[in-house]
PDB file of C-alpha atoms in Angstrom:
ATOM      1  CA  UNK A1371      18.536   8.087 -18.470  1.00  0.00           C
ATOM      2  CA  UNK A1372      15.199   8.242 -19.905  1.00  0.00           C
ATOM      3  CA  UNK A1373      12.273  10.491 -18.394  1.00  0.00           C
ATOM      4  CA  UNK A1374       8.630   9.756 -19.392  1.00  0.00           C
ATOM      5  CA  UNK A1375       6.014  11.629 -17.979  1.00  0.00           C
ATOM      6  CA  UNK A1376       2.834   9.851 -18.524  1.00  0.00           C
ATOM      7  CA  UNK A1377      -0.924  11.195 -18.238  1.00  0.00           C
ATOM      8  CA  UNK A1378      -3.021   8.905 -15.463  1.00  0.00           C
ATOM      9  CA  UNK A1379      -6.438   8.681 -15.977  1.00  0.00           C
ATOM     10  CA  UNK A1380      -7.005  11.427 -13.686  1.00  0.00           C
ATOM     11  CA  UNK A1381      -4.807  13.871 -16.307  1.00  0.00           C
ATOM     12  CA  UNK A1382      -2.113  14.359 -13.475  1.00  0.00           C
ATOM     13  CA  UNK A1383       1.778  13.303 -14.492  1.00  0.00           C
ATOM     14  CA  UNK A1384       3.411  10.338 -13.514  1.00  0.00           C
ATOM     15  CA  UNK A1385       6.716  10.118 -13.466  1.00  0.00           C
ATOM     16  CA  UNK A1386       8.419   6.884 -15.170  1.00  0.00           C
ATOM     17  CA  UNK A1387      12.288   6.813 -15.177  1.00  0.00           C
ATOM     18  CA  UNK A1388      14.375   4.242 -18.091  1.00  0.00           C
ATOM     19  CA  UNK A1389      17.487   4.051 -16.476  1.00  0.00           C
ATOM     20  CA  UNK A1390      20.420   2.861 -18.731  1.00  0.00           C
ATOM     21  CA  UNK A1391      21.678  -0.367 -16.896  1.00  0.00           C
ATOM     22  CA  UNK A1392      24.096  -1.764 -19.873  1.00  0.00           C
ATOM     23  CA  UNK A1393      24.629  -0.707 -23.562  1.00  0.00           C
ATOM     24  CA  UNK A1394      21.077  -0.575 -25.396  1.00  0.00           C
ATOM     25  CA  UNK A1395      19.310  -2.163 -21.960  1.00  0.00           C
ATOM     26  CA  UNK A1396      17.311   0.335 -19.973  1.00  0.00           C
ATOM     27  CA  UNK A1397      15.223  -0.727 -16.374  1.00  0.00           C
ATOM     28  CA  UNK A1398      11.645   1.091 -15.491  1.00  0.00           C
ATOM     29  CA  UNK A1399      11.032   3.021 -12.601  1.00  0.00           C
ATOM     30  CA  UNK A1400       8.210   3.625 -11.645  1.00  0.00           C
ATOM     31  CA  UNK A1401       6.707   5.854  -8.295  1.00  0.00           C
ATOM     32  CA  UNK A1402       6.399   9.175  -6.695  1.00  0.00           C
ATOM     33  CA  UNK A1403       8.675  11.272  -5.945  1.00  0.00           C
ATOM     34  CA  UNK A1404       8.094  14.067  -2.937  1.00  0.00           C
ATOM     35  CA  UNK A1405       7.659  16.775  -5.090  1.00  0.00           C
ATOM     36  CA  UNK A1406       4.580  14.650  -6.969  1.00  0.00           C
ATOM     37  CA  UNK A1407       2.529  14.677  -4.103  1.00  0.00           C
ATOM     38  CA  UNK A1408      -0.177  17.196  -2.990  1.00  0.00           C
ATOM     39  CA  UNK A1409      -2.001  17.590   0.290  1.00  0.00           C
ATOM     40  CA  UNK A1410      -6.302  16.504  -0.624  1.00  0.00           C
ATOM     41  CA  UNK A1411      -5.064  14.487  -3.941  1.00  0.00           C
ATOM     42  CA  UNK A1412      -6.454  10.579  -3.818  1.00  0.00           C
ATOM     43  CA  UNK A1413      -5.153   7.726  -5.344  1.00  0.00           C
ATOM     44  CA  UNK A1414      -7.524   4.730  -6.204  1.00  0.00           C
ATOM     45  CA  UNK A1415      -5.463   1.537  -5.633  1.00  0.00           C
ATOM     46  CA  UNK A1416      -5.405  -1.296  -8.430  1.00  0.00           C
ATOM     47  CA  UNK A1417      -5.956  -4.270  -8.981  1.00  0.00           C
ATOM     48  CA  UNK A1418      -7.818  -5.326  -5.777  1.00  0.00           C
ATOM     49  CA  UNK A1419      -7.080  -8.770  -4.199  1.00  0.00           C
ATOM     50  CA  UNK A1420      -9.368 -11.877  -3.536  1.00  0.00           C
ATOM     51  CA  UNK A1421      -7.728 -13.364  -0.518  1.00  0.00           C
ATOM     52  CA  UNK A1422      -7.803 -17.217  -0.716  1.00  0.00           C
ATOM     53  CA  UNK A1423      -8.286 -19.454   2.470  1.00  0.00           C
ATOM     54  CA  UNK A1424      -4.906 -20.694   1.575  1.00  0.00           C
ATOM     55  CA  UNK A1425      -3.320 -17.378   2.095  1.00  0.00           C
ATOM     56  CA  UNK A1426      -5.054 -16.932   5.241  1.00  0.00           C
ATOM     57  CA  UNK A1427      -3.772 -20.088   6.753  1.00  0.00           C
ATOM     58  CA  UNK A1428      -0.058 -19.546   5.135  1.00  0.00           C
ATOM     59  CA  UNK A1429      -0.324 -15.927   7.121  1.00  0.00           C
ATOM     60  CA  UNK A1430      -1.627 -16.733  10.009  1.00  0.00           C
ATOM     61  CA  UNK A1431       1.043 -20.109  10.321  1.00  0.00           C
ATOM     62  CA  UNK A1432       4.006 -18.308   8.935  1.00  0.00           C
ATOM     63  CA  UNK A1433       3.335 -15.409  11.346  1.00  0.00           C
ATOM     64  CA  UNK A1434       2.481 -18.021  14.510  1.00  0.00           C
ATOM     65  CA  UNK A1435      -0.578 -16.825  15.232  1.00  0.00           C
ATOM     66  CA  UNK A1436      -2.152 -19.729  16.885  1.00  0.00           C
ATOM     67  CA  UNK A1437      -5.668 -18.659  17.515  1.00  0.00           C
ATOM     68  CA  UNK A1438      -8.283 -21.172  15.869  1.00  0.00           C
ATOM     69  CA  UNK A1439     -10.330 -18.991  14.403  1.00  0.00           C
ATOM     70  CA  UNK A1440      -7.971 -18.225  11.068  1.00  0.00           C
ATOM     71  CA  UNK A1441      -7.678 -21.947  10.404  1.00  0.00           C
ATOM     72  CA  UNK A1442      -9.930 -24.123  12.444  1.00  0.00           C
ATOM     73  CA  UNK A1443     -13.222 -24.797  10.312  1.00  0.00           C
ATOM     74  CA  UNK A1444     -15.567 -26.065  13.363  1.00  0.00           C
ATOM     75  CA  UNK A1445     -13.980 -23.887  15.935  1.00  0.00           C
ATOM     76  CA  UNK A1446     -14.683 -20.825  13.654  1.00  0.00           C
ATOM     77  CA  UNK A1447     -18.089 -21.987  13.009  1.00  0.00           C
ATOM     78  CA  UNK A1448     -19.303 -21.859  16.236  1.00  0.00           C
ATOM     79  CA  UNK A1449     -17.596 -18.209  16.684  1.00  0.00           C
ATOM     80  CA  UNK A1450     -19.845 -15.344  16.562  1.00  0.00           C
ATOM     81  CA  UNK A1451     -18.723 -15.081  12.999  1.00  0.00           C
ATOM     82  CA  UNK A1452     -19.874 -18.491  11.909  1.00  0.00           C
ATOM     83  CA  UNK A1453     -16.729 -19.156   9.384  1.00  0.00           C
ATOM     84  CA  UNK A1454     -12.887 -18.805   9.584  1.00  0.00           C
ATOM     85  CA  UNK A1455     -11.763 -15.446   9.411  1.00  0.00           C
ATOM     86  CA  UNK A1456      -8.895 -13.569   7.531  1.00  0.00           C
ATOM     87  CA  UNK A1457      -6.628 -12.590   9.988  1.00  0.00           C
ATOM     88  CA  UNK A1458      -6.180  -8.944  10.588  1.00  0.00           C
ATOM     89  CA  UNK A1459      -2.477  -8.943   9.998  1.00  0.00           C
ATOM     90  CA  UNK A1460      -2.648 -10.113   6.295  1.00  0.00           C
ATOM     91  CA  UNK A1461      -5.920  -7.798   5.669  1.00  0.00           C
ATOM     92  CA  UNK A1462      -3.523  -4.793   6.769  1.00  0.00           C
ATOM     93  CA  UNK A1463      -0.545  -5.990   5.033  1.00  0.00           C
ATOM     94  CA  UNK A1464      -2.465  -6.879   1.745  1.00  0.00           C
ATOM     95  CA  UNK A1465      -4.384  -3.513   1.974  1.00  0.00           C
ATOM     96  CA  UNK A1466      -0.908  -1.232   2.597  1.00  0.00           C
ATOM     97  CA  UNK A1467       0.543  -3.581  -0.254  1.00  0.00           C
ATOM     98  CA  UNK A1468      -2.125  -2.019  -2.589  1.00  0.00           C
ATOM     99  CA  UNK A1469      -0.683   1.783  -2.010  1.00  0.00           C
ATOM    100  CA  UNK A1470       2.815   0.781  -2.751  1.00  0.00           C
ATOM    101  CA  UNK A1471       3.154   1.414  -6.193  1.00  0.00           C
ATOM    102  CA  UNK A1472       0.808   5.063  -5.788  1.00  0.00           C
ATOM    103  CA  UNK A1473       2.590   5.891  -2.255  1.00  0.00           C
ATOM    104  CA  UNK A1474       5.776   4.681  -1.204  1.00  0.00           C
ATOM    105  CA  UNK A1475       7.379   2.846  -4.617  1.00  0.00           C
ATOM    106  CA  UNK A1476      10.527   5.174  -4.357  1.00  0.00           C
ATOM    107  CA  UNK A1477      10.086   5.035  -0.101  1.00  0.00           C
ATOM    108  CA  UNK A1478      13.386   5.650   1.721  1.00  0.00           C
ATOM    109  CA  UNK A1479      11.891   4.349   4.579  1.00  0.00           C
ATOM    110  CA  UNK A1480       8.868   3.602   6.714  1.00  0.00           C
ATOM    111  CA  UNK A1481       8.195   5.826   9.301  1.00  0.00           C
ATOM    112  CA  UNK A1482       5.338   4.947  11.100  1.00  0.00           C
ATOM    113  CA  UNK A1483       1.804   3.762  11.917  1.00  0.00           C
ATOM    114  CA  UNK A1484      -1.126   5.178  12.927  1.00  0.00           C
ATOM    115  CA  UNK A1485      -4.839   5.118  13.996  1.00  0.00           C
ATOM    116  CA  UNK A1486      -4.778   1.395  12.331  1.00  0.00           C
ATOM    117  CA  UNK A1487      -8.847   0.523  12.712  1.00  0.00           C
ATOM    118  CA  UNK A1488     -10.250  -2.840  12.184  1.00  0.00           C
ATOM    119  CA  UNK A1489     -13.980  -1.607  10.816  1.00  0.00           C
ATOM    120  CA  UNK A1490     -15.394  -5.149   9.420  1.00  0.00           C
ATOM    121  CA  UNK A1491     -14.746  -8.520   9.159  1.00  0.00           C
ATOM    122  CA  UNK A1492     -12.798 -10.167   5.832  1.00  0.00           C
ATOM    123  CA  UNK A1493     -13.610 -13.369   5.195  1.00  0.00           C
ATOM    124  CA  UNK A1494     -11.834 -15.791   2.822  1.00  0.00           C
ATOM    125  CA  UNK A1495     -13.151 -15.511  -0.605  1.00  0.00           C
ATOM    126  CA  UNK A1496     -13.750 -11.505   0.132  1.00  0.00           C
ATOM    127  CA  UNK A1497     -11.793  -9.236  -2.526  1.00  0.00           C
ATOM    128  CA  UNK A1498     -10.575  -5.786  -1.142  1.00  0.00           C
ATOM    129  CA  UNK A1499      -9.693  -2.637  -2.971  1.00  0.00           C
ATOM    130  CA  UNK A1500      -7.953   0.138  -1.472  1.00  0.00           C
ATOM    131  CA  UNK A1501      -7.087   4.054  -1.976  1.00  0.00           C
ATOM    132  CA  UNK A1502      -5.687   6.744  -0.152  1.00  0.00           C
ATOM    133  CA  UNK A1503      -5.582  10.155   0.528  1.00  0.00           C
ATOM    134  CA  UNK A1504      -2.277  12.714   1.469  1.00  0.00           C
ATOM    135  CA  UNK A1505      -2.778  13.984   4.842  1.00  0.00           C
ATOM    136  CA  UNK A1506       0.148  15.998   4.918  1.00  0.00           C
ATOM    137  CA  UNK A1507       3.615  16.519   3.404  1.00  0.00           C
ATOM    138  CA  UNK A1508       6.932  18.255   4.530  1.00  0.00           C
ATOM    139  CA  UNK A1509      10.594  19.106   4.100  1.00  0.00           C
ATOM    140  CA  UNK A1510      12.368  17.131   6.050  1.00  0.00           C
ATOM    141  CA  UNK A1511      14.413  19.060   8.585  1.00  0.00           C
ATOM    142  CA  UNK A1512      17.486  16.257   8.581  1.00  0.00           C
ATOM    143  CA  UNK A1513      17.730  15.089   5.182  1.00  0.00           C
ATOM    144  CA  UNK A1514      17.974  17.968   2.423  1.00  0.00           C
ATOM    145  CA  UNK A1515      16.621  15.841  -0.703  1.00  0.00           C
ATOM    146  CA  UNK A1516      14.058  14.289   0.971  1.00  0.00           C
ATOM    147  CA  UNK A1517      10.758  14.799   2.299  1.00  0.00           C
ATOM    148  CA  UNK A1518       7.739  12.986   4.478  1.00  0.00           C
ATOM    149  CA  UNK A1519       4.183  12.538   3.215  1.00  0.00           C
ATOM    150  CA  UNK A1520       1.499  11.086   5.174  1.00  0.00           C
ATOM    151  CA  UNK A1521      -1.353   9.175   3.923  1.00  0.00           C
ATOM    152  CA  UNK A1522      -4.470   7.735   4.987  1.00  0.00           C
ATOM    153  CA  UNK A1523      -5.532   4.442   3.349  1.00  0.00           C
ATOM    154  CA  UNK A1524      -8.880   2.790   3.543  1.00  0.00           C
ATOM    155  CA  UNK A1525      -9.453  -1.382   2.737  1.00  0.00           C
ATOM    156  CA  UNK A1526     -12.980  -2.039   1.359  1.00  0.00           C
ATOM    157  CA  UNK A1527     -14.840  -5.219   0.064  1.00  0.00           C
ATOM    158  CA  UNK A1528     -15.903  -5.139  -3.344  1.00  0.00           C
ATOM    159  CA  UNK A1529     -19.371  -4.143  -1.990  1.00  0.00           C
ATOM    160  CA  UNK A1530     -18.094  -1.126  -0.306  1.00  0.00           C
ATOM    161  CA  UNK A1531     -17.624  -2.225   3.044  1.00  0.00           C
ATOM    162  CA  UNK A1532     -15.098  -0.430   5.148  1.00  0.00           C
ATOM    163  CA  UNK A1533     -12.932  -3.358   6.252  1.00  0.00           C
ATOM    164  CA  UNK A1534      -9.773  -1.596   7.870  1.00  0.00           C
ATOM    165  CA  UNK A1535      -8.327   2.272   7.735  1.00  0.00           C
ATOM    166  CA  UNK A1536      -4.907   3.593   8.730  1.00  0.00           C
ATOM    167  CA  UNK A1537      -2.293   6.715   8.561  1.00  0.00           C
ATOM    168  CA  UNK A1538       1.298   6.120   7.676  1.00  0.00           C
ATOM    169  CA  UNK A1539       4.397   8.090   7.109  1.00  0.00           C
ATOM    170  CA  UNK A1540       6.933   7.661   4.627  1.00  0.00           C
ATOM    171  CA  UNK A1541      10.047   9.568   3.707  1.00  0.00           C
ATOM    172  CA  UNK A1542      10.662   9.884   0.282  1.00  0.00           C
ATOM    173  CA  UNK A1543      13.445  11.836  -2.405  1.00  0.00           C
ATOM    174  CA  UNK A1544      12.254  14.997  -4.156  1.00  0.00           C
ATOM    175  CA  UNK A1545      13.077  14.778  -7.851  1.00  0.00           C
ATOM    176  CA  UNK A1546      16.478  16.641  -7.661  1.00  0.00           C
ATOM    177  CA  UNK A1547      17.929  14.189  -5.488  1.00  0.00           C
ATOM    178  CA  UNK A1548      16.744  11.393  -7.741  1.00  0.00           C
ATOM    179  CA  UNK A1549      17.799  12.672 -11.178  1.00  0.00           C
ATOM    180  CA  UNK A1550      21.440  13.976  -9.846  1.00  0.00           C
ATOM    181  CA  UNK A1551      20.524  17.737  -9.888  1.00  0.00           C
TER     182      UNK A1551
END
């Protein structure tokens, strides 16, 4: 096993682990481990993400949402919107797919939602950034190893606009556990 500990941009550490998979081949891994986090610290996500009317209507089919809004042309442009709009499903799931890779790359699991908010409407064609910030972080009091962090992340269009917010908790190994200590 190979540990790297690289300088962001911001001068904190990342931690990138080359983990010997066969002789002379070694696999990245890349995340946060619980012990990386701190409570105030904000991670800008990137790249941001131009959603396409074709992922809109792929989304909103595949997840058989039938309202005419997300795909219907004419019935959307006599909506108080005037145009088809990205449905709020994808905007959430596109924004939370941002933080991955800063938040919950090395995630055990999931552990819940909260205070999702729907602030603006995304259109197709918009492109959305995220970041987010730690809320909190703990011990958990089940798993030794392990620990929760919870984050609030924020979805804007490139012009600023606050498109969608929400809190989530994720449970996540502290280095030890990890690196076999």
């Amino acid at each position: 096993m190979i540990l790297r500990l690289l300088k962001s941009q911001d001068e904190k550490l990342i931690t990138v682990v080359s983990k010997e998979i066969g002789p002379n081949r070694y696999r990245e891994s890349f995340g946060r481990y619980f012990d990386d986090f701190m409570v105030g610290d904000i991670y800008e996500h990137r790249p941001g993400r131009t959603i396409s009317e074709v992922d809109n209507t792929w989304f909103t089919l595949l997840t058989m949402n039938t309202h005419p809004v997300h795909f219907d042309h004419n019935y959307a442009a006599d909506s108080e919107f005037g145009r088809t709009l990205v449905n709020s499903c994808l905007t959430l799931s596109v924004v939370v797919g941002m933080s991955v890779s800063d938040l919950s790359q090395k995630a055990i699991a999931n552990l819940g939602w909260d205070h999702i908010k729907l602030t603006a409407p995304v259109f197709p064609g918009d492109t959305l950034y995220a970041g987010s910030e730690v809320l909190a972080k703990r011990e958990s009091n089940s798993r030794p190893g392990q620990g929760i962090v919870t984050a609030k992340t924020i979805g804007k269009k490139a012009d600023g606009t606050v498109v969608m917010t929400c809190e989530r908790s994720f449970l996540v190994p502290k280095k030890e556990q990890e690196m076999g200590a």
